[in-house]
């Protein structure tokens, strides 16, 4: 059954989109990530214009992160104070990101920058995650049990001024790295069409030393607001949010996430992280391959209205 | 008596004038092609008649009708990728004005059998003879076969079904009546399209008629599109509210399970 997308201005198969939403939702439920880093490239492979894919994905992530954050709020695993501070940086970053997005679109390098950012960030995070989790798996095999990470106080991050106490995370931290991290993720979220959980979560664990139990809830909590804000800014600046596309993906996504979460409970934390790391690396290699290999067609055509505003 | 004579004279004159001036009449099956949520392309019918033609020549099939469907003239940017430090990057670009967003040509026989290429070229009929104005050349029209950028533009449009030619899509229902089925692809551009019918005999153009139809988003699609462009802030907020509601709804539904 095909459906016409009013903003993307093309006719697509509703079940393929629904299936994509459900498949990515399954993985995101399983790994506790938003899945934007999988969905946006998938949409682009499916011929959705990158500008529409990125902006629409922000809208979809509002739904999946809200659904996830509600569960974490109920369990009490959200550090609201930390989340709000990250959000301050996030809003600023997102504004800047949408502006950069429009500029890149104007000069015709948006697709390239999106691909490059994906390759760089997915490559780095995928590699780190895979190595770290393989190490953990090896250790847990030696010890016969899972390892408890004791975050130590290291690096300059914990020597910065303007320290604030985060009761829920049992941390005393400077606001500078928190806002900076929020801002970096906000910029990336706007340009790449992701929630940024895949950067936020490891950064919170390894840089800020936030306890793992509040990391995902807090990250989801702030992602709701950053992606909601990005959706509104993309709507007003670029008019590229396709609500029909977003809704199909949302419905597929939230359903898939339920099954994914159930599947995720059957695996150990480090096994999940290893699988996620490999998945991230896979997407990275796929996108990187497209950048290096000689394209079938060197030419591309952009009609008026598809680019550079109106 | 004088009156009768003048009538006869007038009649003879009008017939002989008509003999020299064959005319085309044309109608379209639709004025508006609605693009709704289930839009997956549509066929429209162009029908018409050759009037005041020589009956004998009509029966011998000496007249030919070519039908063009031409979309809005738009700007288009063609980019070429180049390898820069190992990565394929959009490098050179050319911008064109007055590129038809859509073009399809319909005829009963291959057009170059009917009309001499030099005539087609001067009339700009056929994909081969489409023109556009490169912005960097002072807006002077050039054929879309000149140079790699304009050729790429033409090729891309053909690949995307936006430029097409069909030599079997005009049916002659009777010697003077014709009918053409024009199929609009799912990605047919929104906007006004012009249908232009040309009448040819012995490779010479005798007449031309035009009509327009509009491809327009209707109902929900029209509403969404207008909201997104005219009330973009409200639209953005509604998108967010829809997402929050969906997220909440999913959470409630699946919690009970």
Coordinates of C-alpha atoms in Angstrom, one line a residue:
Chain A
X1 CA 0.0 0.0 0.0
X2 CA 1.5 3.3 -1.0
X3 CA 1.1 6.6 0.7
X4 CA 2.0 10.1 -0.5
X5 CA 4.2 12.0 1.8
X6 CA 3.1 15.7 1.7
X7 CA 6.4 17.3 2.6
X8 CA 8.9 14.8 1.0
X9 CA 6.5 14.9 -2.0
X10 CA 6.9 11.3 -3.0
X11 CA 4.9 8.2 -2.9
X12 CA 6.3 5.4 -0.6
X13 CA 5.3 2.0 0.6
X14 CA 3.7 2.4 4.0
X15 CA 4.6 -1.1 5.1
X16 CA 8.3 -0.8 4.3
X17 CA 8.4 2.4 6.4
X18 CA 6.5 0.8 9.2
X19 CA 8.8 -2.2 9.0
X20 CA 11.9 0.1 9.1
X21 CA 10.4 1.8 12.1
X22 CA 9.7 -1.5 13.9
X23 CA 13.1 -3.0 13.1
X24 CA 15.0 0.1 14.3
X25 CA 12.6 0.3 17.3
X26 CA 13.4 -3.3 18.1
X27 CA 17.2 -2.6 18.2
X28 CA 16.7 0.6 20.1
X29 CA 14.5 -1.1 22.7
X30 CA 17.1 -3.8 23.0
X31 CA 20.1 -1.6 23.4
X32 CA 18.4 1.4 25.1
X33 CA 19.4 3.9 22.4
X34 CA 17.2 6.1 20.3
X35 CA 18.0 4.6 17.0
X36 CA 18.3 7.8 15.1
X37 CA 21.8 6.9 13.9
X38 CA 20.2 3.8 12.2
X39 CA 17.0 5.4 11.0
X40 CA 18.3 8.5 9.3
X41 CA 20.8 6.6 7.0
X42 CA 18.0 4.0 6.3
X43 CA 15.6 6.7 5.2
X44 CA 18.3 8.2 3.0
X45 CA 18.9 4.8 1.4
X46 CA 15.2 4.6 0.8
X47 CA 15.4 7.8 -1.3
X48 CA 13.9 10.2 1.3
X49 CA 15.7 13.5 0.7
X50 CA 18.4 13.9 3.4
X51 CA 17.0 17.2 4.6
X52 CA 13.6 15.6 5.2
X53 CA 15.0 12.5 6.7
X54 CA 17.1 14.4 9.3
X55 CA 14.3 16.8 10.3
X56 CA 11.6 14.1 10.4
X57 CA 13.8 11.8 12.4
X58 CA 14.1 14.5 15.2
X59 CA 10.3 14.4 15.4
X60 CA 10.2 10.6 15.7
X61 CA 12.8 10.6 18.4
X62 CA 10.6 12.8 20.5
X63 CA 8.1 10.0 20.6
X64 CA 10.5 7.2 21.4
X65 CA 12.5 9.1 24.0
X66 CA 9.3 10.3 25.7
X67 CA 8.0 6.8 25.9
X68 CA 11.4 5.6 27.3
X69 CA 11.8 8.5 29.7
X70 CA 8.4 7.9 31.2
X71 CA 9.5 4.4 32.2
X72 CA 12.7 5.7 33.7
X73 CA 10.9 8.6 35.6
X74 CA 8.6 6.0 37.1
X75 CA 11.6 3.9 38.2
X76 CA 13.3 7.1 39.5
X77 CA 16.4 6.7 37.4
X78 CA 16.5 10.2 36.0
X79 CA 18.7 12.9 37.4
X80 CA 16.5 15.9 36.5
X81 CA 19.0 18.5 37.6
X82 CA 21.7 17.0 35.4
X83 CA 19.2 16.6 32.6
X84 CA 18.2 20.3 32.7
X85 CA 21.8 21.5 32.7
X86 CA 22.5 19.3 29.7
X87 CA 19.4 20.7 28.1
X88 CA 20.6 24.3 28.5
X89 CA 23.6 23.4 26.3
X90 CA 21.4 21.2 24.1
X91 CA 19.1 24.0 23.1
X92 CA 21.9 26.3 22.3
X93 CA 23.6 23.5 20.3
X94 CA 20.5 22.6 18.4
X95 CA 19.9 26.3 17.4
X96 CA 23.4 26.5 16.1
X97 CA 23.1 23.0 14.4
X98 CA 19.9 23.9 12.4
X99 CA 21.7 27.1 11.3
X100 CA 24.7 25.1 10.1
X101 CA 22.3 22.6 8.5
X102 CA 20.7 25.4 6.4
X103 CA 24.0 26.8 5.3
X104 CA 25.4 23.4 4.3
X105 CA 22.2 22.8 2.3
X106 CA 22.7 26.1 0.5
X107 CA 26.3 25.2 -0.6
X108 CA 25.4 21.6 -1.5
X109 CA 27.6 19.9 1.0
X110 CA 24.9 18.7 3.4
X111 CA 24.9 15.1 2.3
X112 CA 28.7 14.9 2.5
X113 CA 28.9 16.5 6.0
X114 CA 26.1 14.2 7.3
X115 CA 28.0 11.2 6.0
X116 CA 31.3 12.3 7.3
X117 CA 29.9 13.1 10.8
X118 CA 28.3 9.6 10.8
X119 CA 31.5 7.9 9.7
X120 CA 33.6 9.8 12.3
X121 CA 31.3 9.5 15.3
X122 CA 30.0 6.0 14.6
X123 CA 33.5 4.8 13.9
X124 CA 35.0 6.2 17.1
X125 CA 32.1 5.2 19.3
X126 CA 31.6 1.8 17.7
X127 CA 35.3 1.0 18.1
X128 CA 35.5 2.1 21.7
X129 CA 32.3 0.3 22.6
X130 CA 33.3 -2.9 21.0
X131 CA 36.8 -3.0 22.6
X132 CA 35.5 -2.0 26.0
X133 CA 32.7 -4.6 26.0
X134 CA 34.9 -7.4 24.6
X135 CA 37.3 -6.7 27.5
X136 CA 34.4 -6.8 30.0
X137 CA 33.2 -10.1 28.5
X138 CA 36.7 -11.6 28.8
X139 CA 37.0 -10.3 32.4
X140 CA 33.6 -11.6 33.4
X141 CA 34.6 -15.0 32.0
X142 CA 37.8 -15.0 34.2
X143 CA 36.0 -13.7 37.3
X144 CA 32.9 -15.8 36.7
X145 CA 30.7 -12.7 37.3
X146 CA 30.1 -9.3 35.9
X147 CA 32.5 -6.6 36.8
X148 CA 31.4 -3.5 38.7
X149 CA 33.0 -0.4 37.3
X150 CA 34.3 1.9 39.9
X151 CA 34.5 5.3 38.2
X152 CA 37.7 7.0 39.4
X153 CA 38.2 10.8 39.5
X154 CA 40.6 11.4 36.6
X155 CA 41.3 14.1 34.1
X156 CA 40.9 17.8 33.9
X157 CA 37.1 17.6 33.8
X158 CA 36.9 17.1 37.5
X159 CA 39.2 20.1 38.2
X160 CA 37.0 22.7 36.5
X161 CA 35.3 25.4 38.5
X162 CA 31.6 26.2 39.0
X163 CA 30.9 22.9 40.7
X164 CA 27.4 21.8 41.4
X165 CA 26.1 18.9 43.4
X166 CA 24.0 16.3 41.7
X167 CA 22.3 14.4 44.4
X168 CA 20.7 11.6 42.3
X169 CA 24.0 10.9 40.5
X170 CA 25.9 11.2 43.8
X171 CA 28.3 13.5 42.0
X172 CA 29.9 16.9 42.4
X173 CA 30.6 18.3 38.9
X174 CA 31.5 21.5 37.2
X175 CA 28.6 22.8 35.0
X176 CA 31.1 23.6 32.2
X177 CA 31.6 20.1 30.8
X178 CA 27.9 19.3 31.3
X179 CA 26.7 22.3 29.2
X180 CA 29.5 21.8 26.7
X181 CA 28.5 18.1 26.2
X182 CA 24.9 19.1 25.9
X183 CA 25.8 21.7 23.3
X184 CA 28.0 19.3 21.2
X185 CA 25.2 16.7 21.2
X186 CA 22.7 19.4 20.3
X187 CA 24.7 20.4 17.3
X188 CA 25.2 16.9 16.1
X189 CA 21.5 16.0 16.7
X190 CA 20.3 18.8 14.5
X191 CA 22.8 18.1 11.7
X192 CA 22.7 14.3 11.8
X193 CA 19.0 13.7 12.7
X194 CA 19.8 11.8 15.8
X195 CA 18.9 12.1 19.4
X196 CA 22.6 11.9 20.3
X197 CA 22.1 9.1 22.9
X198 CA 24.9 7.1 21.3
X199 CA 27.3 10.0 22.1
X200 CA 25.7 11.2 25.2
X201 CA 25.6 7.9 27.0
X202 CA 29.3 7.0 26.6
X203 CA 30.3 10.6 27.3
X204 CA 28.3 10.6 30.5
X205 CA 29.7 7.3 31.7
X206 CA 33.4 7.8 30.7
X207 CA 33.9 11.6 30.9
X208 CA 31.4 12.7 33.6
X209 CA 31.5 9.5 35.5
X210 CA 27.7 9.4 36.0
X211 CA 26.5 6.2 37.5
X212 CA 25.2 3.8 34.8
X213 CA 21.8 3.4 36.3
X214 CA 20.8 7.0 35.8
X215 CA 22.6 7.6 32.5
X216 CA 20.0 6.3 30.1
X217 CA 17.0 7.8 31.9
X218 CA 18.8 11.2 32.1
X219 CA 20.0 11.1 28.5
X220 CA 16.4 10.2 27.3
X221 CA 14.9 12.9 29.5
X222 CA 17.0 15.7 27.9
X223 CA 16.8 14.2 24.4
X224 CA 13.0 14.7 24.5
X225 CA 13.4 18.4 24.8
X226 CA 16.4 18.8 22.5
X227 CA 14.6 16.9 19.7
X228 CA 11.3 18.6 20.3
X229 CA 13.1 21.9 20.0
X230 CA 15.0 20.7 16.9
X231 CA 11.7 19.7 15.3
X232 CA 10.2 23.1 15.9
X233 CA 13.3 24.9 14.6
X234 CA 13.6 22.7 11.5
X235 CA 9.9 23.3 10.8
X236 CA 10.2 27.1 11.0
X237 CA 13.6 27.3 9.3
X238 CA 13.6 24.6 6.6
X239 CA 10.0 23.3 6.4
X240 CA 11.4 19.8 6.1
X241 CA 9.5 17.9 8.9
X242 CA 7.2 15.4 7.3
X243 CA 4.6 14.6 9.9
X244 CA 3.1 11.7 8.0
X245 CA 6.5 10.0 7.6
X246 CA 7.3 10.7 11.3
X247 CA 4.0 9.2 12.4
X248 CA 4.5 6.0 10.5
X249 CA 8.0 5.6 11.9
X250 CA 6.8 6.5 15.4
X251 CA 4.1 3.8 15.5
X252 CA 6.5 1.2 14.1
X253 CA 9.2 2.4 16.4
X254 CA 7.3 2.2 19.7
X255 CA 5.9 -1.2 18.9
X256 CA 9.3 -2.6 17.9
X257 CA 10.9 -1.1 21.0
X258 CA 8.6 -3.2 23.3
X259 CA 9.8 -6.5 21.7
X260 CA 13.4 -5.2 21.6
X261 CA 13.3 -4.4 25.3
X262 CA 12.1 -7.9 26.1
X263 CA 14.8 -9.5 24.0
X264 CA 17.4 -7.2 25.6
X265 CA 16.6 -8.6 29.1
X266 CA 17.8 -12.0 28.0
X267 CA 21.3 -10.7 27.3
X268 CA 24.0 -9.5 29.6
X269 CA 25.0 -5.8 29.6
X270 CA 28.4 -6.3 28.1
X271 CA 27.0 -8.6 25.4
X272 CA 24.5 -6.0 24.5
X273 CA 27.2 -3.3 24.3
X274 CA 29.4 -5.6 22.2
X275 CA 26.5 -6.2 19.7
X276 CA 25.6 -2.5 19.7
X277 CA 29.3 -1.6 19.1
X278 CA 29.4 -4.0 16.1
X279 CA 26.1 -2.6 14.7
X280 CA 27.4 0.9 15.0
X281 CA 30.6 -0.1 13.2
X282 CA 28.6 -1.8 10.5
X283 CA 26.6 1.4 9.7
X284 CA 29.9 3.3 9.8
X285 CA 31.6 1.0 7.3
X286 CA 28.5 1.1 5.0
X287 CA 28.4 4.9 5.0
X288 CA 32.2 5.2 4.7
X289 CA 32.2 2.8 1.7
X290 CA 29.8 5.1 -0.1
X291 CA 32.2 8.0 0.4
X292 CA 35.2 6.3 -1.0
X293 CA 33.9 4.0 -3.7
X294 CA 33.4 5.6 -7.2
X295 CA 29.7 6.4 -7.4
X296 CA 27.7 5.0 -10.3
X297 CA 26.7 8.5 -11.2
X298 CA 28.9 11.5 -10.6
X299 CA 26.1 13.9 -11.3
X300 CA 23.2 14.9 -9.1
X301 CA 20.3 17.3 -9.9
X302 CA 18.5 19.4 -7.4
X303 CA 15.3 21.2 -8.5
X304 CA 14.3 24.6 -7.1
X305 CA 12.5 24.3 -3.9
X306 CA 14.3 21.2 -2.8
X307 CA 17.2 23.2 -1.7
X308 CA 18.1 26.7 -0.5
X309 CA 14.7 27.6 0.9
X310 CA 12.0 29.3 -1.0
Chain B
X1 CA -31.4 36.0 -56.2
X2 CA -28.5 38.2 -55.5
X3 CA -28.8 37.2 -51.8
X4 CA -28.7 33.5 -52.6
X5 CA -25.7 34.0 -54.8
X6 CA -23.8 35.8 -52.1
X7 CA -24.6 33.0 -49.7
X8 CA -23.2 30.4 -52.1
X9 CA -20.2 32.6 -52.7
X10 CA -19.6 33.0 -49.0
X11 CA -20.0 29.2 -48.5
X12 CA -17.5 28.4 -51.2
X13 CA -15.1 30.9 -49.9
X14 CA -15.3 29.7 -46.3
X15 CA -14.7 26.1 -47.5
X16 CA -11.7 27.1 -49.5
X17 CA -10.3 29.2 -46.6
X18 CA -10.9 26.2 -44.3
X19 CA -9.1 24.0 -46.8
X20 CA -6.0 26.0 -46.4
X21 CA -6.3 26.3 -42.6
X22 CA -6.8 23.0 -40.8
X23 CA -7.5 23.5 -37.2
X24 CA -7.0 21.4 -34.1
X25 CA -9.5 21.1 -31.2
X26 CA -8.5 19.6 -28.0
X27 CA -9.9 18.7 -24.6
X28 CA -8.5 17.1 -21.4
X29 CA -10.2 14.5 -19.2
X30 CA -9.4 16.6 -16.1
X31 CA -8.6 20.1 -15.1
X32 CA -7.1 19.1 -11.8
X33 CA -5.1 16.0 -10.9
X34 CA -5.7 15.6 -7.2
X35 CA -2.7 14.4 -5.2
X36 CA -4.1 12.7 -2.1
X37 CA -2.6 10.2 0.4
X38 CA -3.1 7.4 -2.1
X39 CA -1.6 9.2 -5.1
X40 CA 0.5 6.8 -7.1
X41 CA 0.5 8.5 -10.5
X42 CA -2.5 9.0 -12.8
X43 CA -3.5 8.6 -16.4
X44 CA -5.2 11.5 -18.1
X45 CA -6.8 11.5 -21.5
X46 CA -6.2 14.1 -24.1
X47 CA -8.7 14.0 -26.9
X48 CA -9.4 16.1 -29.9
X49 CA -10.3 16.6 -33.6
X50 CA -8.6 17.8 -36.8
X51 CA -11.1 20.2 -38.3
X52 CA -11.4 21.6 -41.8
X53 CA -9.0 19.1 -43.2
X54 CA -9.0 17.6 -46.6
X55 CA -11.2 14.4 -46.3
X56 CA -9.1 12.4 -48.7
X57 CA -5.9 13.3 -47.0
X58 CA -7.5 12.6 -43.6
X59 CA -8.4 9.1 -44.8
X60 CA -4.9 8.5 -46.1
X61 CA -3.6 9.4 -42.6
X62 CA -1.4 12.2 -43.8
X63 CA -2.0 14.3 -40.7
X64 CA 0.0 13.8 -37.6
X65 CA -0.7 15.0 -34.1
X66 CA 2.2 15.5 -31.6
X67 CA 1.2 16.1 -28.0
X68 CA 3.6 17.7 -25.5
X69 CA 2.9 17.9 -21.7
X70 CA 5.2 20.5 -20.2
X71 CA 5.5 21.3 -16.5
X72 CA 6.4 24.6 -14.8
X73 CA 9.8 26.1 -15.8
X74 CA 12.1 25.9 -12.8
X75 CA 15.6 26.4 -11.7
X76 CA 17.8 23.3 -11.3
X77 CA 21.3 22.8 -10.0
X78 CA 23.5 20.1 -11.5
X79 CA 26.4 19.0 -9.3
X80 CA 29.3 16.8 -10.3
X81 CA 31.3 14.8 -7.7
X82 CA 35.0 14.8 -7.7
X83 CA 37.5 12.8 -5.7
X84 CA 39.2 15.1 -3.1
X85 CA 41.7 13.3 -0.8
X86 CA 40.0 10.0 -1.4
X87 CA 36.5 11.1 -0.8
X88 CA 33.8 11.8 -3.3
X89 CA 32.7 15.4 -2.9
X90 CA 30.2 17.6 -4.8
X91 CA 32.7 19.8 -6.6
X92 CA 31.7 21.6 -9.8
X93 CA 28.1 22.8 -10.2
X94 CA 26.0 24.5 -12.9
X95 CA 22.8 26.3 -12.4
X96 CA 20.0 26.4 -15.0
X97 CA 16.9 28.5 -15.3
X98 CA 13.7 27.7 -17.2
X99 CA 14.1 23.9 -17.0
X100 CA 10.8 22.1 -17.5
X101 CA 10.0 20.3 -14.3
X102 CA 8.2 17.7 -16.4
X103 CA 8.1 16.9 -20.1
X104 CA 6.4 14.1 -22.0
X105 CA 5.9 13.8 -25.8
X106 CA 3.2 11.7 -27.3
X107 CA 2.8 10.7 -30.9
X108 CA 1.4 7.9 -33.1
X109 CA 4.7 7.3 -35.0
X110 CA 8.3 8.0 -34.0
X111 CA 8.5 11.8 -34.3
X112 CA 11.6 11.9 -36.4
X113 CA 9.7 9.9 -39.1
X114 CA 7.0 12.5 -39.1
X115 CA 8.9 15.7 -38.8
X116 CA 12.4 16.7 -39.9
X117 CA 14.8 16.9 -37.0
X118 CA 15.7 20.5 -38.0
X119 CA 12.1 21.5 -37.7
X120 CA 11.8 19.7 -34.3
X121 CA 14.9 21.4 -33.2
X122 CA 13.7 24.9 -34.1
X123 CA 10.3 24.3 -32.5
X124 CA 12.0 22.7 -29.4
X125 CA 9.8 19.6 -29.6
X126 CA 11.2 16.4 -28.2
X127 CA 13.5 15.6 -25.3
X128 CA 16.5 15.9 -27.6
X129 CA 15.6 19.5 -28.3
X130 CA 14.7 20.8 -24.9
X131 CA 16.5 23.9 -23.8
X132 CA 17.4 25.7 -20.6
X133 CA 19.3 28.8 -19.6
X134 CA 22.6 28.2 -17.9
X135 CA 22.9 31.0 -15.3
X136 CA 26.6 31.5 -15.9
X137 CA 26.2 32.0 -19.6
X138 CA 24.1 35.1 -19.3
X139 CA 20.8 33.2 -19.5
X140 CA 21.2 32.3 -23.2
X141 CA 19.2 29.2 -24.0
X142 CA 21.1 26.1 -24.8
X143 CA 20.1 22.6 -25.7
X144 CA 20.2 20.0 -23.0
X145 CA 22.5 17.9 -25.1
X146 CA 25.3 20.5 -25.0
X147 CA 28.0 19.7 -22.4
X148 CA 28.2 17.1 -19.7
X149 CA 26.2 19.1 -17.1
X150 CA 23.1 19.7 -19.2
X151 CA 23.3 16.1 -20.6
X152 CA 23.4 14.9 -17.0
X153 CA 20.3 17.0 -16.2
X154 CA 18.5 15.5 -19.1
X155 CA 19.6 11.9 -18.3
X156 CA 18.6 12.3 -14.7
X157 CA 15.2 13.6 -15.6
X158 CA 14.7 10.6 -18.0
X159 CA 15.8 8.2 -15.3
X160 CA 13.3 9.7 -12.8
X161 CA 10.5 9.4 -15.4
X162 CA 10.2 13.2 -15.5
X163 CA 11.1 13.4 -19.2
X164 CA 9.6 10.8 -21.5
X165 CA 8.7 10.2 -25.1
X166 CA 6.1 7.7 -26.4
X167 CA 5.6 6.9 -30.0
X168 CA 2.6 4.7 -29.6
X169 CA 0.4 6.7 -27.2
X170 CA -1.7 8.7 -29.7
X171 CA -4.6 6.7 -31.1
X172 CA -6.5 7.8 -34.2
X173 CA -10.1 6.9 -33.3
X174 CA -11.5 8.0 -36.7
X175 CA -9.7 9.8 -39.5
X176 CA -10.3 13.2 -37.8
X177 CA -10.5 12.2 -34.1
X178 CA -7.5 11.4 -31.9
X179 CA -7.0 10.4 -28.4
X180 CA -3.9 10.1 -26.2
X181 CA -3.3 8.5 -22.9
X182 CA -0.8 10.5 -20.9
X183 CA 0.4 8.7 -17.8
X184 CA 1.7 11.0 -15.0
X185 CA 4.2 9.2 -12.8
X186 CA 3.9 9.3 -8.9
X187 CA 6.6 11.9 -8.7
X188 CA 4.9 14.3 -11.2
X189 CA 5.7 17.8 -10.0
X190 CA 3.0 19.8 -8.2
X191 CA 1.9 22.8 -10.2
X192 CA 0.5 23.8 -13.6
X193 CA 1.2 21.7 -16.7
X194 CA 0.6 22.8 -20.2
X195 CA -0.7 20.4 -22.8
X196 CA 0.3 21.5 -26.3
X197 CA -0.9 19.7 -29.4
X198 CA 0.7 20.3 -32.8
X199 CA -0.8 19.4 -36.1
X200 CA 1.6 18.4 -38.8
X201 CA 1.2 17.5 -42.5
X202 CA 4.1 16.7 -44.8
X203 CA 6.5 17.7 -42.1
X204 CA 5.0 21.1 -41.8
X205 CA 3.3 22.5 -38.8
X206 CA -0.2 23.7 -39.5
X207 CA -1.7 24.5 -36.1
X208 CA -1.2 24.3 -32.4
X209 CA -3.6 24.4 -29.4
X210 CA -2.8 24.5 -25.7
X211 CA -4.7 23.7 -22.5
X212 CA -3.5 23.6 -18.9
X213 CA -4.2 21.3 -16.0
X214 CA -3.1 21.5 -12.4
X215 CA -1.5 18.8 -10.3
X216 CA -2.6 19.8 -6.8
X217 CA -2.4 18.4 -3.3
X218 CA -5.8 18.0 -2.0
X219 CA -7.5 17.3 1.4
X220 CA -5.2 16.3 4.2
X221 CA -2.0 16.5 2.1
X222 CA -2.9 20.1 1.0
X223 CA -3.7 21.0 4.6
X224 CA -0.5 19.6 6.0
X225 CA 1.6 21.2 3.3
X226 CA 0.0 24.7 3.7
X227 CA 0.3 24.5 7.5
X228 CA 3.9 23.5 7.3
X229 CA 4.7 26.5 5.0
X230 CA 2.3 29.2 6.2
X231 CA 2.1 28.4 9.9
X232 CA 5.4 26.6 10.4
X233 CA 5.7 27.3 14.1
X234 CA 2.2 25.9 14.8
X235 CA 3.0 23.0 12.6
X236 CA 6.3 22.3 14.5
X237 CA 4.5 22.4 17.8
X238 CA 1.7 20.1 16.5
X239 CA 4.4 17.6 15.3
X240 CA 5.9 17.6 18.8
X241 CA 2.6 17.2 20.5
X242 CA 1.7 14.3 18.2
X243 CA 5.0 12.6 19.1
X244 CA 4.5 13.1 22.8
X245 CA 1.0 11.7 22.6
X246 CA 2.3 8.7 20.6
X247 CA 5.1 8.1 23.1
X248 CA 2.7 8.4 26.0
X249 CA 0.1 6.2 24.4
X250 CA 2.6 3.5 23.7
X251 CA 3.9 3.7 27.3
X252 CA 0.4 3.3 28.7
X253 CA -0.7 0.5 26.3
X254 CA 2.4 -1.6 26.8
X255 CA 2.7 -1.1 30.6
X256 CA -0.6 -2.9 31.1
X257 CA 0.6 -5.9 29.1

